[in-house]
Short mmCIF file of C-alpha atoms and ligand atoms in Angstrom, two decimals:
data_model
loop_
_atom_site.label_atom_id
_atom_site.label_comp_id
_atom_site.label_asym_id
_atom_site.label_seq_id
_atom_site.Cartn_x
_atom_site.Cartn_y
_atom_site.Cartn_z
CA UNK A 773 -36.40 -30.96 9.22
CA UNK A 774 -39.52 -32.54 10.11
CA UNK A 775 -41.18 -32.35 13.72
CA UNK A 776 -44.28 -34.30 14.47
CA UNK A 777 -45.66 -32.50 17.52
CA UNK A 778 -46.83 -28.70 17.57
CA UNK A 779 -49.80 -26.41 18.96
CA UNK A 780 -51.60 -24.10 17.70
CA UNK A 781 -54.51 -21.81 19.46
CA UNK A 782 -57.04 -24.55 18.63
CA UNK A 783 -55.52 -25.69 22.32
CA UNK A 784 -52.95 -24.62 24.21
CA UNK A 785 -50.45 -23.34 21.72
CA UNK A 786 -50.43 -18.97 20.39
CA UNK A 787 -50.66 -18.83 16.58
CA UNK A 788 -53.23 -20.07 13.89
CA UNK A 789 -52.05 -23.41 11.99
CA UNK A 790 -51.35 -20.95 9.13
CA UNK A 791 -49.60 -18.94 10.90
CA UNK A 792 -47.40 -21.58 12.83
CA UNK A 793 -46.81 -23.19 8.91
CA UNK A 794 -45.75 -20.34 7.63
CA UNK A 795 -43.03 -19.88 10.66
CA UNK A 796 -42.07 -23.77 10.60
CA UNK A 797 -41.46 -22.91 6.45
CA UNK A 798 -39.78 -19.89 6.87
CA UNK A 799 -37.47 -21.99 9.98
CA UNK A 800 -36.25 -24.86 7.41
CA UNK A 801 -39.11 -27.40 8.21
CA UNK A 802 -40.24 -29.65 5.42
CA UNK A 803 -42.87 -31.37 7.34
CA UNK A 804 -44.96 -30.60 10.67
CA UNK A 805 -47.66 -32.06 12.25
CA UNK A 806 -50.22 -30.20 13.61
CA UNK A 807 -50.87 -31.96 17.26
CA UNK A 808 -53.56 -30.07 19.24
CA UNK A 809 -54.35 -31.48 22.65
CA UNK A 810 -57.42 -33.32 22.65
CA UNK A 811 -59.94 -35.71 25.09
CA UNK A 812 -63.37 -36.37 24.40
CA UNK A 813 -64.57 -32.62 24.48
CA UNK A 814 -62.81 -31.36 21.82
CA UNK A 815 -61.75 -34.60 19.60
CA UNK A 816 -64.64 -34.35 17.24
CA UNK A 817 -64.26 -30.11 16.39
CA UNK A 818 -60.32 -30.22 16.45
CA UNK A 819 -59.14 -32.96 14.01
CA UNK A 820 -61.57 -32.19 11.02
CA UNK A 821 -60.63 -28.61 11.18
CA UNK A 822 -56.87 -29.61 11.08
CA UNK A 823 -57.23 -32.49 7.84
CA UNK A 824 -58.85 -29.31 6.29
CA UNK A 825 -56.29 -26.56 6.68
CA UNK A 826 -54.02 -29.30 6.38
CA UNK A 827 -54.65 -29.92 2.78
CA UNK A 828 -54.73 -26.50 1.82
CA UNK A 829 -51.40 -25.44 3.40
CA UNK A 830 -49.42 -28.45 1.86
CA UNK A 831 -50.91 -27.38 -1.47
CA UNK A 832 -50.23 -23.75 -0.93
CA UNK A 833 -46.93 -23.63 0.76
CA UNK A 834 -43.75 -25.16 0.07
CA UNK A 835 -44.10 -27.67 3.15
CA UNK A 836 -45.79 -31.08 4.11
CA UNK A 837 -48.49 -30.18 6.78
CA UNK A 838 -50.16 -33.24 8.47
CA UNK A 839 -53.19 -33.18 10.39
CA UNK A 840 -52.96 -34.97 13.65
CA UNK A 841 -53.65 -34.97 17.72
CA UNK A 842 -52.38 -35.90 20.80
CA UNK A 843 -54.65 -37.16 23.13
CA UNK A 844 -54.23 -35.83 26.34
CA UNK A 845 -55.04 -36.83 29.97
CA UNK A 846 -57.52 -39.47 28.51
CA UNK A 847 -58.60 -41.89 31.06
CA UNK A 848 -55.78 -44.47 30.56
CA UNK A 849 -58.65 -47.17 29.81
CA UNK A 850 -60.20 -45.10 27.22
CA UNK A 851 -56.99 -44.38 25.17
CA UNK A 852 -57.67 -47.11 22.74
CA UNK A 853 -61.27 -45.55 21.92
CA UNK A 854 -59.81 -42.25 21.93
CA UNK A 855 -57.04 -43.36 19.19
CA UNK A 856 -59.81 -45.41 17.15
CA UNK A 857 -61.94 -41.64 17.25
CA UNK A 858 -58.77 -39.54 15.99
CA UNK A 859 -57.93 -41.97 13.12
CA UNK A 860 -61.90 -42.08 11.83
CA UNK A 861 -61.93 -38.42 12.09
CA UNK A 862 -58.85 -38.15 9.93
CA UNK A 863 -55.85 -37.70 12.01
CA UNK A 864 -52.61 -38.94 10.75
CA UNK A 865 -50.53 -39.37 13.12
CA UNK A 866 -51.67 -39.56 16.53
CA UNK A 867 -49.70 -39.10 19.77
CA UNK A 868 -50.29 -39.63 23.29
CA UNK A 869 -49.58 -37.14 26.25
CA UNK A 870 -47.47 -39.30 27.95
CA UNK A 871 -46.22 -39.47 31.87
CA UNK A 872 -44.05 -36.76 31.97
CA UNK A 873 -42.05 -36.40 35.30
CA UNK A 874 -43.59 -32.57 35.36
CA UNK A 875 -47.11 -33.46 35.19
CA UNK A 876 -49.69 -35.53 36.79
CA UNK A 877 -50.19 -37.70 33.87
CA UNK A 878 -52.43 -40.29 35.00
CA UNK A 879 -50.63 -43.69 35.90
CA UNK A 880 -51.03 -46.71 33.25
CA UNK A 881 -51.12 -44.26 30.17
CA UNK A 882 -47.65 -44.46 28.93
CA UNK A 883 -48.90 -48.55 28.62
CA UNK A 884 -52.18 -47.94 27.59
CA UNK A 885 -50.82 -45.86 24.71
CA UNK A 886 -48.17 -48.15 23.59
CA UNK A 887 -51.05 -51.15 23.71
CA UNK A 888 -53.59 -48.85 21.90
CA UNK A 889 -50.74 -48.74 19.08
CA UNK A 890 -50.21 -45.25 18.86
CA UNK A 891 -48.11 -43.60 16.21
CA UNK A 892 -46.02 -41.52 19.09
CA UNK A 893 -45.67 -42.15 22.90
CA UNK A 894 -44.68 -38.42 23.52
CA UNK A 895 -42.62 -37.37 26.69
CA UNK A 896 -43.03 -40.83 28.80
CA UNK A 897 -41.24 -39.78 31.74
CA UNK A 898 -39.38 -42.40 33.47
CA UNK A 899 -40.65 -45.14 31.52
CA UNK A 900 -40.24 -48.56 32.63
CA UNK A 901 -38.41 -51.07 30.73
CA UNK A 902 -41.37 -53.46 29.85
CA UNK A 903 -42.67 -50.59 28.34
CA UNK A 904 -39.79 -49.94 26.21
CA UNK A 905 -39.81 -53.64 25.20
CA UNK A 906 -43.49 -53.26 24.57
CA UNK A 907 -43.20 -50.12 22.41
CA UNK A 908 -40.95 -51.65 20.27
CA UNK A 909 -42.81 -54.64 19.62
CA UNK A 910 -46.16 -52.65 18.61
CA UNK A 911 -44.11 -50.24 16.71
CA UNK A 912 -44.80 -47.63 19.30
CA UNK A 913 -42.02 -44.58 18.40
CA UNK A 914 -41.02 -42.93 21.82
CA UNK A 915 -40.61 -39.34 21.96
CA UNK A 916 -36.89 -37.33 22.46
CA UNK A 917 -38.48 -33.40 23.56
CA UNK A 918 -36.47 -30.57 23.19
CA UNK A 919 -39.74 -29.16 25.37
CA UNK A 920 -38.44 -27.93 28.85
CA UNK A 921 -39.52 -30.06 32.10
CA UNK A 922 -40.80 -32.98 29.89
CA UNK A 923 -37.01 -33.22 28.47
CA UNK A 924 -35.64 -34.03 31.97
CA UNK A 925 -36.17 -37.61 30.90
CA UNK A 926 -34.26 -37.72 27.14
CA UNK A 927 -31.46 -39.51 28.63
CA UNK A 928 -33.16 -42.05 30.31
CA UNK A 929 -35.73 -42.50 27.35
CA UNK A 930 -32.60 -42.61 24.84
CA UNK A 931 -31.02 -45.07 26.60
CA UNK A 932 -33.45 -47.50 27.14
CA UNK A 933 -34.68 -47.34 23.60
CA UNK A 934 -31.03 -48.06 22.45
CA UNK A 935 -30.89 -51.10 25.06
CA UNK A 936 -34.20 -52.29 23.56
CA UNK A 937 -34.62 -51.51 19.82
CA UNK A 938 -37.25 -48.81 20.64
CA UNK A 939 -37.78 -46.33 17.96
CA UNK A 940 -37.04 -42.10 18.98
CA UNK A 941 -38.51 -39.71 16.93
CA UNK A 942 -37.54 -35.88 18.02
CA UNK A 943 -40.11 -33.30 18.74
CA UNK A 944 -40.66 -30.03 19.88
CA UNK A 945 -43.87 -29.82 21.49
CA UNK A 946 -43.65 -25.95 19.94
CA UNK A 947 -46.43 -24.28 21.76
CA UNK A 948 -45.09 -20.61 20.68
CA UNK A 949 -42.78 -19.64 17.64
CA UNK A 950 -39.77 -19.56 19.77
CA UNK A 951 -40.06 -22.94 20.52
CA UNK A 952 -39.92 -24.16 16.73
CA UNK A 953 -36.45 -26.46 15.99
CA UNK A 954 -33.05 -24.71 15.48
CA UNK A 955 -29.43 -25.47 15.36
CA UNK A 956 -28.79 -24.37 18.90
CA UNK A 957 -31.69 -26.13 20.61
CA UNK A 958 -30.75 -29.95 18.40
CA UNK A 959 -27.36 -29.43 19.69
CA UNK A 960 -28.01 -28.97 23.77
CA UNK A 961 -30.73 -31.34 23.30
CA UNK A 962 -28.97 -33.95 21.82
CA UNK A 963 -25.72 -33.32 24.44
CA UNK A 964 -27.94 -33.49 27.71
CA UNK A 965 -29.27 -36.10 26.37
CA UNK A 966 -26.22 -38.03 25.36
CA UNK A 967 -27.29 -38.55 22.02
CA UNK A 968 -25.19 -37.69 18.83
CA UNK A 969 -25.76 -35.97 15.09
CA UNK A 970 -26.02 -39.75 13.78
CA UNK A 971 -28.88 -40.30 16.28
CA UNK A 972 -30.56 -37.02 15.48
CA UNK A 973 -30.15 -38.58 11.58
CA UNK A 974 -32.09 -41.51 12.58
CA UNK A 975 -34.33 -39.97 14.64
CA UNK A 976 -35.95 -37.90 11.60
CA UNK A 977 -35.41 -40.75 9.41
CA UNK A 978 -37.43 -42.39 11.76
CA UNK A 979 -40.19 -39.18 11.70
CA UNK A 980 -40.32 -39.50 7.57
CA UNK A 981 -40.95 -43.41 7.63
CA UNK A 982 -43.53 -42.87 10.00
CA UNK A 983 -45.33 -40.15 8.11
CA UNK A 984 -44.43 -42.41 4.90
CA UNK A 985 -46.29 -45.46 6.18
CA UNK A 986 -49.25 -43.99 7.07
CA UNK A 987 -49.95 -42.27 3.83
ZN1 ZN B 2241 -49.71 -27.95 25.56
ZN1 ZN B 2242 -47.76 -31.53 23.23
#
């Protein structure tokens, strides 16, 4: 299994990385990404500290940990600078906070991530179909969240990504140890969304090439 979004305590999520890697492990991941939320406060502390205990918990435990970020309620015309920031810094794979149906995202930053050319557009709500086409064209992946509230949209994301060649990968936002993938939560995931075990297949395909290309 591999899962690109998570939290730990450096934001809004319970447990230490270590702590979180050591759960994901024990759970049957092979790969996580560490994704704390992040805007121009906290960019420059968070992402260092995450390449670091990045490196050591790959080397030390039997699974890939990746350092990343996902920038969250940046200005919508600052997401571009915000992206250029987390890769310098080191981030991996970066993801944007999209508009979630749940939230007040700000308007414009579902586009502003996908024309930034971020690695993940995560949760985007009831996105439009020009973004859809858009995302696929920059190689923008969109996001299928087992996360509740921000999973209200799956089916609506699925669909239009199948219409338009978008790329899903399928995260879980984990912000507590409960929240890390299982059996259970794939399956009435990938039902309410009306998405099948071939598309869950090519979903974390989809995470691996991703992770693959930017190494
Ligand atoms: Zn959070
Ligand atoms: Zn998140």
């Amino acid at each position: 299994m591999i899962d690109l979004h998570s939290h730990t305590f450096f934001s809004d999520g319970v447990l230490i990385p270590s702590e979180l890697v050591c759960r994901a492990a024990a759970a049957g991941y092979k790969t996580i990404c560490l994704s704390d939320h992040v805007d121009f406060s906290n960019i420059d502390i968070t992402i260092p500290r995450m390449v670091k205990v990045s490196k050591i918990l790959t080397r030390e435990y039997k699974i890939k940990v990746i350092a990343g970020a996902e920038l969250t309620y940046v200005p919508p015309r600052m997401i571009a600078q915000a992206f250029r920031m987390a890769k310098n810094l080191g981030a991996e794979i970066v993801l944007v906070h999209g508009e979630t149906t749940v939230e007040p995202v700000p308007k414009g930053t579902n586009r502003a991530a996908i024309e930034a050319k971020v690695d993940i557009l995560a949760h985007p709500g009831n996105i439009s179909k020009d973004d859809v086409k858009l995302a696929r064209a920059n190689k923008v992946h969109l996001e299928i969240t087992t996360r509740r509230g921000h999973n209200k949209t799956n089916k609506h994301v699925a669909r239009l990504a199948h219409i338009y060649g978008a790329k899903l990968v399928f995260n879980t936002d984990t912000h507590t140890p409960e929240d890390l993938m299982n059996e259970t939560l794939v399956k009435s995931t990938l039902a309410a969304a009306h998405l099948t075990a071939k598309d869950f297949k090519t979903m974390q395909e989809n995470a691996y090439n991703l992770v693959r290309m930017k190494e």
